[in-house]
mmCIF file of C-alpha atoms in Angstrom:
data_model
loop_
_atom_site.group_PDB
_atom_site.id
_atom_site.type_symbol
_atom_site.label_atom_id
_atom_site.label_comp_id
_atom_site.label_asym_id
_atom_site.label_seq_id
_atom_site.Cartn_x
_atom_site.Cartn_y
_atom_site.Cartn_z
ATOM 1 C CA UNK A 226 -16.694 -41.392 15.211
ATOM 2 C CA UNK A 227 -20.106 -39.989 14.935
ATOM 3 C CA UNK A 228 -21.079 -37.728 11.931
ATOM 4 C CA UNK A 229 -21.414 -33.850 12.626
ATOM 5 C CA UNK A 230 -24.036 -34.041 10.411
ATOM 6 C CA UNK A 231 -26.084 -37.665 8.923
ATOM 7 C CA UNK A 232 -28.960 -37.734 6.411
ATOM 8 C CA UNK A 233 -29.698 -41.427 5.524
ATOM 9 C CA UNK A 234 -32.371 -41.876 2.891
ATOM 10 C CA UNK A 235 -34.109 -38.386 3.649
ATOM 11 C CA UNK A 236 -37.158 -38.065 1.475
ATOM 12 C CA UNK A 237 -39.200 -34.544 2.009
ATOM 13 C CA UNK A 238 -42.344 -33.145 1.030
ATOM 14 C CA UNK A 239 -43.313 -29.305 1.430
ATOM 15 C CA UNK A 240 -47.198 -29.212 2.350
ATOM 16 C CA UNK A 241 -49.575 -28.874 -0.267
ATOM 17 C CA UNK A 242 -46.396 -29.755 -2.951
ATOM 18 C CA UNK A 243 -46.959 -33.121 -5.219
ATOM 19 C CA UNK A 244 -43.379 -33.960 -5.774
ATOM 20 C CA UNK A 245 -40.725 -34.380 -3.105
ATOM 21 C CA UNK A 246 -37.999 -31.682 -2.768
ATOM 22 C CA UNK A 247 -35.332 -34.360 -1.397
ATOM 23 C CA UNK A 248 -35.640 -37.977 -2.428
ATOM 24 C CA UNK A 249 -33.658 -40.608 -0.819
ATOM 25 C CA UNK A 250 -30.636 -38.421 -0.037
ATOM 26 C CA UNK A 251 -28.063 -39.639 2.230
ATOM 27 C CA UNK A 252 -24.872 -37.703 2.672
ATOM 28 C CA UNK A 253 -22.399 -37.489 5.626
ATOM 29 C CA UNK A 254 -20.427 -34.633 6.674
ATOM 30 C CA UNK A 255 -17.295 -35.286 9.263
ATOM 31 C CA UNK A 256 -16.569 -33.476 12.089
ATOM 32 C CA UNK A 257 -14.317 -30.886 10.996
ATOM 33 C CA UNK A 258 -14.828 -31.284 7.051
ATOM 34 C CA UNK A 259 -15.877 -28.778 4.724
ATOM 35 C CA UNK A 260 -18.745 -29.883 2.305
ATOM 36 C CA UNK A 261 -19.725 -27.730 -0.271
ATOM 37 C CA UNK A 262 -23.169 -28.363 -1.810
ATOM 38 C CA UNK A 263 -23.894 -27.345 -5.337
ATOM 39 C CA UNK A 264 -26.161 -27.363 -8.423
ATOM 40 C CA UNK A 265 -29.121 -25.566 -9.864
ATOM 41 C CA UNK A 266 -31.985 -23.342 -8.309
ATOM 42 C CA UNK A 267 -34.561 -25.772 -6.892
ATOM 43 C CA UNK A 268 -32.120 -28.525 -6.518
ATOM 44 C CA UNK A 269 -32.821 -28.583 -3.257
ATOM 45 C CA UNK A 270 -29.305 -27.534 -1.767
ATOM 46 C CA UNK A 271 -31.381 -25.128 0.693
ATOM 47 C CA UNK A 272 -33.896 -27.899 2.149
ATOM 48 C CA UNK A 273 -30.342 -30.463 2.759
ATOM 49 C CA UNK A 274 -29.232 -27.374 4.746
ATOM 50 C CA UNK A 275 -32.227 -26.709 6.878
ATOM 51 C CA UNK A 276 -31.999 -30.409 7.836
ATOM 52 C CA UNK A 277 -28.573 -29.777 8.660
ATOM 53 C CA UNK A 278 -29.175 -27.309 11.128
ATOM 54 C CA UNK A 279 -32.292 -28.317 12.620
ATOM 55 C CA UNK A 280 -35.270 -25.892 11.019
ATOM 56 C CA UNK A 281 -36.591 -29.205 9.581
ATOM 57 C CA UNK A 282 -38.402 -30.409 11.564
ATOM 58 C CA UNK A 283 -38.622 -28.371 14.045
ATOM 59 C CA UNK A 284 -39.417 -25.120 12.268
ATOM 60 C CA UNK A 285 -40.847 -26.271 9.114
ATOM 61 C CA UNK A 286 -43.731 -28.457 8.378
ATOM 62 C CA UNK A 287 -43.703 -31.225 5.782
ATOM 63 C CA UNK A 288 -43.524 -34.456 5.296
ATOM 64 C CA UNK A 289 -40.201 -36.155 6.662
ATOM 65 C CA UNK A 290 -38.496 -39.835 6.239
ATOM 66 C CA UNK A 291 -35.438 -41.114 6.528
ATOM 67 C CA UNK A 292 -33.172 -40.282 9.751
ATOM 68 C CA UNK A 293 -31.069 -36.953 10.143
ATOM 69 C CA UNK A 294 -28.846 -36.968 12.940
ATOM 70 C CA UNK A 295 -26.887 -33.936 13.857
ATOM 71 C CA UNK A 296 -23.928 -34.534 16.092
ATOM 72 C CA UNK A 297 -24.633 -37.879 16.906
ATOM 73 C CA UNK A 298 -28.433 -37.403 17.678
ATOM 74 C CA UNK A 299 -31.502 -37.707 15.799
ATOM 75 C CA UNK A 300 -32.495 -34.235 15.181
ATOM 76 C CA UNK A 301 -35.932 -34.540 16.620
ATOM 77 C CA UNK A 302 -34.189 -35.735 20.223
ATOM 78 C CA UNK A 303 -32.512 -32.189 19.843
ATOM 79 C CA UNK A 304 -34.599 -29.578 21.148
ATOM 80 C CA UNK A 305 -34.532 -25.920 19.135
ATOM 81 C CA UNK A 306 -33.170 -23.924 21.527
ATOM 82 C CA UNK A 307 -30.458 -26.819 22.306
ATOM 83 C CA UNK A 308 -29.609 -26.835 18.078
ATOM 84 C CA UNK A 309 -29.216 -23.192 17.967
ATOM 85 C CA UNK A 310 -26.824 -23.160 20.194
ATOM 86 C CA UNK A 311 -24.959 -26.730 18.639
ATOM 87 C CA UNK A 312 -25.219 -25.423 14.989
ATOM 88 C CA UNK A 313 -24.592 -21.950 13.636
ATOM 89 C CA UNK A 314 -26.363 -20.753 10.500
ATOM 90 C CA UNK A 315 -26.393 -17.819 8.333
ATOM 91 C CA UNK A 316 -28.803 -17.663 5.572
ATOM 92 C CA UNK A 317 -28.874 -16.019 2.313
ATOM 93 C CA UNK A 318 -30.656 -12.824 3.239
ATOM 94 C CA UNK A 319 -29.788 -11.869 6.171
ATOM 95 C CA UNK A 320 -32.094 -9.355 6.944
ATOM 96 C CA UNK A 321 -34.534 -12.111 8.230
ATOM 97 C CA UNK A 322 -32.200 -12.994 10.834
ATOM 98 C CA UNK A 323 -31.479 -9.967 12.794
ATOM 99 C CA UNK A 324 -33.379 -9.425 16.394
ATOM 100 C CA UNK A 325 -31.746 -6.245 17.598
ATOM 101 C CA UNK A 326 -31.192 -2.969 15.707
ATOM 102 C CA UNK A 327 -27.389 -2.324 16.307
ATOM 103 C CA UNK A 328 -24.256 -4.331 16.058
ATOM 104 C CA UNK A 329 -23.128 -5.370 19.239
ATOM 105 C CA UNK A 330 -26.635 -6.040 20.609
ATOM 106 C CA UNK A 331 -26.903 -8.426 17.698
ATOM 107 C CA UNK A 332 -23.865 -10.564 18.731
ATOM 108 C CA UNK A 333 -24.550 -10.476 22.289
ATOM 109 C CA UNK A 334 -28.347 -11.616 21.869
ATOM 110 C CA UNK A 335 -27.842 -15.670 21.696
ATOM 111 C CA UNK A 336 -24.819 -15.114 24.533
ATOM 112 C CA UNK A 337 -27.446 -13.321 26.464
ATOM 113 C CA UNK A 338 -30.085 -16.199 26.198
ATOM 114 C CA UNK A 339 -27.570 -18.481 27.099
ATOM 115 C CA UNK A 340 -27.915 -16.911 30.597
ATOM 116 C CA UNK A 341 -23.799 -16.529 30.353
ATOM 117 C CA UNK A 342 -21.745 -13.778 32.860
ATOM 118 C CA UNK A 343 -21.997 -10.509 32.111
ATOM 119 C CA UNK A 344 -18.477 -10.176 31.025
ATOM 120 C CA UNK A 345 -18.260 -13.217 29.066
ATOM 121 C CA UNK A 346 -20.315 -12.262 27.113
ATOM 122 C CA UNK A 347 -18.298 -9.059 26.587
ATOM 123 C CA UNK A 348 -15.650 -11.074 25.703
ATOM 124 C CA UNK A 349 -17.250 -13.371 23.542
ATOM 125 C CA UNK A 350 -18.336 -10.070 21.463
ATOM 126 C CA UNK A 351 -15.416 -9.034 20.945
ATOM 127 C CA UNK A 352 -13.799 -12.263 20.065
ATOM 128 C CA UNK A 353 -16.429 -12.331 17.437
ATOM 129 C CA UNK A 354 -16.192 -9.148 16.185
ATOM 130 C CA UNK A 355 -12.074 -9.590 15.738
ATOM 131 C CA UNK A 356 -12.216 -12.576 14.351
ATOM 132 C CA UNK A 357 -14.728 -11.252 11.443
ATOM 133 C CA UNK A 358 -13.425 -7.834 11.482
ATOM 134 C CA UNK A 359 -15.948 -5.676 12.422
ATOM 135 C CA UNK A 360 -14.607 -4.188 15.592
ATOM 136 C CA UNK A 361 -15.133 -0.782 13.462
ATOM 137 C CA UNK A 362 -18.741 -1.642 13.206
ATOM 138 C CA UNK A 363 -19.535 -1.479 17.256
ATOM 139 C CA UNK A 364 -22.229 0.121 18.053
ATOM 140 C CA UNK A 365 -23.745 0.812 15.101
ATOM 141 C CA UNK A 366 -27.429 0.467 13.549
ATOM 142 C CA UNK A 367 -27.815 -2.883 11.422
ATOM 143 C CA UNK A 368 -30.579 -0.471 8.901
ATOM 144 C CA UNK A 369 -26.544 1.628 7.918
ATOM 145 C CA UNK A 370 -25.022 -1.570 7.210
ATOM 146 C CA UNK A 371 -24.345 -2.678 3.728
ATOM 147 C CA UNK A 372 -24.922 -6.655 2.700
ATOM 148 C CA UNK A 373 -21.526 -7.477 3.019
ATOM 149 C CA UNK A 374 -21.308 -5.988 6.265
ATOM 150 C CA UNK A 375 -24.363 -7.715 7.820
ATOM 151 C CA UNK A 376 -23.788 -10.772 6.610
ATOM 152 C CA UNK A 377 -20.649 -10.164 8.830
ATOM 153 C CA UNK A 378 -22.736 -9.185 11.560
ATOM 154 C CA UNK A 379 -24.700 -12.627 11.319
ATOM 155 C CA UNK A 380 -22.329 -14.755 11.586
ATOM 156 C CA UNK A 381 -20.487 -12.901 14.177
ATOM 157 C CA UNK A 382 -23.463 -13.809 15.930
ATOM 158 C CA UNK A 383 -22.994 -17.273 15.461
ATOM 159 C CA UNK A 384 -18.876 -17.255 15.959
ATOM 160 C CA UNK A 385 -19.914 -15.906 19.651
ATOM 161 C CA UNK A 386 -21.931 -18.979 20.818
ATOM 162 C CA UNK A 387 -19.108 -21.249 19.804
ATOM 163 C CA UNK A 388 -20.965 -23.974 18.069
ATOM 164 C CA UNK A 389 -19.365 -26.919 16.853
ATOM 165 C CA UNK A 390 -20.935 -27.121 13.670
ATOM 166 C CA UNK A 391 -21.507 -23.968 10.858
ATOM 167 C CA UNK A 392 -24.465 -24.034 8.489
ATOM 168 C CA UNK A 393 -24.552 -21.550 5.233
ATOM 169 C CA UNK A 394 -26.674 -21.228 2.866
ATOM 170 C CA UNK A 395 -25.747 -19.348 -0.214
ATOM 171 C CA UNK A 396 -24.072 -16.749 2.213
ATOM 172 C CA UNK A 397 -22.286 -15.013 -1.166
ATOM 173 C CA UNK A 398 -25.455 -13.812 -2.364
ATOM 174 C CA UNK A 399 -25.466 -10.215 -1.163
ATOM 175 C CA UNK A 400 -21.418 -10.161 -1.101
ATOM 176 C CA UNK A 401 -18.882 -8.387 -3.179
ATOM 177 C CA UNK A 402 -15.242 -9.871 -4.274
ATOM 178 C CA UNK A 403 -13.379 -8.658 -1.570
ATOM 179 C CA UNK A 404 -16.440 -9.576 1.283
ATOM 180 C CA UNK A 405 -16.309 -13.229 -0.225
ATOM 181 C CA UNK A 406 -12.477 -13.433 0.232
ATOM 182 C CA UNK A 407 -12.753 -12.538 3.878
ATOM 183 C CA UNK A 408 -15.721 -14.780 4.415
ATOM 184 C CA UNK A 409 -13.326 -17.933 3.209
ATOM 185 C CA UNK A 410 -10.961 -16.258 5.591
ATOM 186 C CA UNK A 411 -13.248 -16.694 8.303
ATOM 187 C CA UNK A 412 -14.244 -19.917 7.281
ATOM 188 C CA UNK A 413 -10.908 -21.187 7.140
ATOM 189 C CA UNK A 414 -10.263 -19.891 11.062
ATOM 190 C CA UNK A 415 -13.259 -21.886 11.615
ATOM 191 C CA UNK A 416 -11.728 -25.023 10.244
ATOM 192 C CA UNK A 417 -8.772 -24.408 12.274
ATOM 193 C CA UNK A 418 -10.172 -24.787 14.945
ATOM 194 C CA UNK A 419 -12.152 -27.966 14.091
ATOM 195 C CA UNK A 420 -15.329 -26.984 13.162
ATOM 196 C CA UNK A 421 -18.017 -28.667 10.999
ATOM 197 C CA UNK A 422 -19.001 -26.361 7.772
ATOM 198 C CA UNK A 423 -21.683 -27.282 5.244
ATOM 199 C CA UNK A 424 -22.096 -24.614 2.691
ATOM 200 C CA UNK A 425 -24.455 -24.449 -0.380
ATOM 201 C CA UNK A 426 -23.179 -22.152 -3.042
ATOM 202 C CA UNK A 427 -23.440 -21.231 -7.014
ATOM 203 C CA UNK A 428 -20.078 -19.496 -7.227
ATOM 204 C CA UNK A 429 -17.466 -21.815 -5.440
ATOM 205 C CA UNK A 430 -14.285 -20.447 -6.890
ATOM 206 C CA UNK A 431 -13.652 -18.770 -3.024
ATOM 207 C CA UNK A 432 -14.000 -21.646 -1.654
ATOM 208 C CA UNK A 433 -10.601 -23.088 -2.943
ATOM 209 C CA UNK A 434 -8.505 -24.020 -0.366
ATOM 210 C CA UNK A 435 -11.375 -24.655 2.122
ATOM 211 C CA UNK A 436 -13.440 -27.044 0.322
ATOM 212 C CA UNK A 437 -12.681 -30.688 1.354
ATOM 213 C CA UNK A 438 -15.206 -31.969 -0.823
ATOM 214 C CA UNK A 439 -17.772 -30.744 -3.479
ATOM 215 C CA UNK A 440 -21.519 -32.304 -3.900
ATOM 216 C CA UNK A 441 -23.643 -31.557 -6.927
ATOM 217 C CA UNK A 442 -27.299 -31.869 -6.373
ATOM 218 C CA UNK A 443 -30.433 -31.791 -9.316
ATOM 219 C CA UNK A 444 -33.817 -33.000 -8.785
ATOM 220 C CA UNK A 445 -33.968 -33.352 -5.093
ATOM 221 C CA UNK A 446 -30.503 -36.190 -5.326
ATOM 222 C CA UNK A 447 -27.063 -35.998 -4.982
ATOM 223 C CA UNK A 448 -26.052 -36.899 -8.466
ATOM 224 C CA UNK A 449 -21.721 -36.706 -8.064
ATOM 225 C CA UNK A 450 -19.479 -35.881 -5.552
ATOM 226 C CA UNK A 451 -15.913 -34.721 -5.562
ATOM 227 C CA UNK A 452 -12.988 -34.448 -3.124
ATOM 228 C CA UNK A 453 -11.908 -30.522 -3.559
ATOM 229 C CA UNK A 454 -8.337 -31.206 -5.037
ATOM 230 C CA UNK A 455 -9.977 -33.301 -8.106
ATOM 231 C CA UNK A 456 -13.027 -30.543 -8.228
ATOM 232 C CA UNK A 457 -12.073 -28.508 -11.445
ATOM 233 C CA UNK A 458 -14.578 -25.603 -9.989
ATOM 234 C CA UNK A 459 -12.206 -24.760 -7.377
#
């Protein structure tokens, strides 16, 4: 069976940097697995993920070797509108991610590029918005929203185009104790349901019990793995 996601001996180079911010990385994530990438700032645990989900190459220049495949396909055979809707992805700040100013615009927005029925995309919405537990938040301007609460929103947004594969990078930054225990609720639905996650994180403790394996990055490599149940972080 094909990976969800592939790197094989992925180098890359920023422009104008001297040193490489991945070097010879190769890691494969299942279809339905959990990975959990770790390790210091600058490790480059955000880079792996924007090869994950597409952004490299297609929305960020550099210098690129090595083959990423992302369901089966090289990633550059994958156009960006066709990865957006494939792979889901919530960054660390969400503010940069929003394209509409209240909630259920926000959700609707990739449904509605889709070109999908009217009241699927209703549907859809809601589904979303259940399943993350904003239904309360309908209607409402993203600019009242707390961090928690838009990080929500985000992936909401992604839940509704029913992607196969979930991207998330650092998505604890902004979020209190009790918004992180819903977001491994959500992630665990997710994994339910056979869905691919790759998550890079600092505080991994909420990920116990979703986690199927842990991979600790420094200096642009992978330096250890772990399956979760012999992780002592978790």
């Amino acid at each position: 069976m094909d990976a969800a996601i592939a790197l094989e001996d992925v180098s890359f180079r920023y422009p104008n940097q001297q040193d490489p911010v991945l070097d010879q990385v190769s890691l494969r994530v299942a279809p339905g697995e959990c990975v959990v990438l770790t390790g210091p700032s600058g490790c480059g645990k955000t880079t792996l993920t924007r090869l994950g989900n597409g952004l490299i190459p297609h929305s960020s220049e550099g210098e690129l070797s090595g083959r990423v495949r992302v369901s089966g396909r090289d990633v550059s055979e994958w156009t960006a509108d066709e990865l957006g809707v494939e792979v889901g992805s919530v960054f660390q700040n969400p503010r940069g991610q929003f394209v509409d100013i209240d909630v259920s615009s926000e959700i609707a927005f990739g449904c509605e590029c889709l070109g999908l029925p009217t009241a699927e995309i209703a549907e859809r919405v809601d589904a979303a918005a259940a399943a993350l537990g904003i239904r309360g938040l309908a209607g409402r301007s993203i600019a009242e929203l707390s961090g928690g609460q838009r990080q929500s929103v985000i992936l909401a947004s992604a839940w509704a185009m029913h992607p196969d594969v979930f991207v998330l990078d650092e998505p604890t930054a902004s979020l209190d104790t009790a918004s992180m225990r819903r977001l491994a609720r959500v992630l665990s639905q997710l994994k339910s349901q056979g869905k691919t996650i790759l998550v890079s994180e600092h505080r991994l403790w909420w990920l116990t019990g979703v986690a199927d394996r842990v991979v600790a990055m420094e200096g642009g490599r992978l330096r250890a793995q772990w399956d979760a149940a012999d992780f002592g972080g978790l």
